[in-house]
GROMACS .gro file of C-alpha atoms in nm:
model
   85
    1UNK     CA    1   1.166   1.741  -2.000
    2UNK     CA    2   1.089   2.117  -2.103
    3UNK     CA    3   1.078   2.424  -1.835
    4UNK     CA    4   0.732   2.407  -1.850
    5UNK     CA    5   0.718   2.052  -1.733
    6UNK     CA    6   0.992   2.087  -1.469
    7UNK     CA    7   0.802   2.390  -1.352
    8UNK     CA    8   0.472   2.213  -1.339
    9UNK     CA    9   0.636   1.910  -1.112
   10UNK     CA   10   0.790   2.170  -0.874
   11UNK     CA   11   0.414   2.319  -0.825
   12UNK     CA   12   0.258   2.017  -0.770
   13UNK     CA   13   0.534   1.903  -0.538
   14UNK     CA   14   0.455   2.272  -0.348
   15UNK     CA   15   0.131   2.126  -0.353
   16UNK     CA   16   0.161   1.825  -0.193
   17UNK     CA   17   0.412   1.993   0.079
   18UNK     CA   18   0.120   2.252   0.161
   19UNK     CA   19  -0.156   2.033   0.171
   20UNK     CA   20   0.014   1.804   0.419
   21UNK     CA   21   0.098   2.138   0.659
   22UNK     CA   22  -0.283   2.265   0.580
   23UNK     CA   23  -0.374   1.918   0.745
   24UNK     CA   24  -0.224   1.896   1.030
   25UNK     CA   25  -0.350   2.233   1.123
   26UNK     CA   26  -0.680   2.114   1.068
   27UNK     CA   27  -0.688   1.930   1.386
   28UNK     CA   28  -0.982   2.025   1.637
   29UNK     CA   29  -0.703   2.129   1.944
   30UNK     CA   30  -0.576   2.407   1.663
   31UNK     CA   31  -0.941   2.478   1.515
   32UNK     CA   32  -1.109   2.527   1.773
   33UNK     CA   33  -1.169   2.904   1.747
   34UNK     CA   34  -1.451   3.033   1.560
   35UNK     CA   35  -1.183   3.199   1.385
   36UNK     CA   36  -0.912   2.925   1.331
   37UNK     CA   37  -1.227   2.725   1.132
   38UNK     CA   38  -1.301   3.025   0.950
   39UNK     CA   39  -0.897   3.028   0.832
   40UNK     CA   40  -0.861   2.666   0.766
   41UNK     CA   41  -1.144   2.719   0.511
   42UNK     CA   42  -1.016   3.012   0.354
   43UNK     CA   43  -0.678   2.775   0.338
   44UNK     CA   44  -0.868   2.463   0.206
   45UNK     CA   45  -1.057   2.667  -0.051
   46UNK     CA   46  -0.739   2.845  -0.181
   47UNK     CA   47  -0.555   2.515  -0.231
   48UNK     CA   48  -0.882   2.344  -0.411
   49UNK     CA   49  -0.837   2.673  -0.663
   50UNK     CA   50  -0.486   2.606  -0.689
   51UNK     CA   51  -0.571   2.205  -0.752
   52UNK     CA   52  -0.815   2.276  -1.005
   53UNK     CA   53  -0.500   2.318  -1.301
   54UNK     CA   54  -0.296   2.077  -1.157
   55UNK     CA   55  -0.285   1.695  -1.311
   56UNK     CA   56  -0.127   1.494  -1.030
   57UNK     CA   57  -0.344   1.277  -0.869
   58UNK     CA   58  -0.185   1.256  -0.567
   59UNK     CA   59  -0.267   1.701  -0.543
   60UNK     CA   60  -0.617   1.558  -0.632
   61UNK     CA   61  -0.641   1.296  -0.313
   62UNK     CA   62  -0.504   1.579  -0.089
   63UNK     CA   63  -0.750   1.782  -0.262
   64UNK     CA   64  -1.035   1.513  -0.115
   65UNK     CA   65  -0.905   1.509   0.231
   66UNK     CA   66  -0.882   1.825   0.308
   67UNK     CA   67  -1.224   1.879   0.160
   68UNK     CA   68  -1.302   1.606   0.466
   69UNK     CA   69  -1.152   1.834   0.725
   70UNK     CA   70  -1.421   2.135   0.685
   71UNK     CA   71  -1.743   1.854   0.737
   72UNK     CA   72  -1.848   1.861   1.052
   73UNK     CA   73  -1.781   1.545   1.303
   74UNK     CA   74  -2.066   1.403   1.392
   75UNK     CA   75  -2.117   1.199   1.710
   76UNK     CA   76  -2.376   0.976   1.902
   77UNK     CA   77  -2.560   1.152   2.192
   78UNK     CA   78  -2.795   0.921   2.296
   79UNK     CA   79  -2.971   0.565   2.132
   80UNK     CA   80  -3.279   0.473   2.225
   81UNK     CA   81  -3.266   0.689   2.445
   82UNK     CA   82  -2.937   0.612   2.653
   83UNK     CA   83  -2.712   0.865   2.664
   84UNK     CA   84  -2.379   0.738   2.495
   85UNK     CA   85  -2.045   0.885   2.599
   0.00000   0.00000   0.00000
């Protein structure tokens, strides 16, 4: 395996290890600032740039979930005309 190779594994490795912190931060009871939502995109943007050159899949699935994280939840207020809890 050549340095570019071994280099190239250690990124997407980097990759993997980030994604999986940018998660967990993406939970509502740590983004739930105006603010905090604002960061957590900045973060999920940055690592789709950084995803872009990279050919591991698995950088490519975190890719996908994180994109997940910034759509917004949405939830059942009321059918036919019940309000639903």
């Amino acid at each position: 395996m050549g340095k570019l190779a071994t280099i190239d594994l250690a990124l997407d490795e980097m990759l993997v290890n980030l994604a999986a912190i940018v998660l967990r931060l993406s939970k509502p009871d740590v983004t739930r600032t105006p603010e905090a939502r604002r960061a957590l995109a900045q973060s999920v943007h940055q690592y789709a740039v950084c995803a872009a050159r990279s050919t591991d899949p698995r950088v490519h699935e975190w890719k996908t979930r994180l994109d997940e994280t910034l759509k917004p939840s949405l939830r059942i207020v009321a059918s036919d005309g019940v309000k639903v809890s």
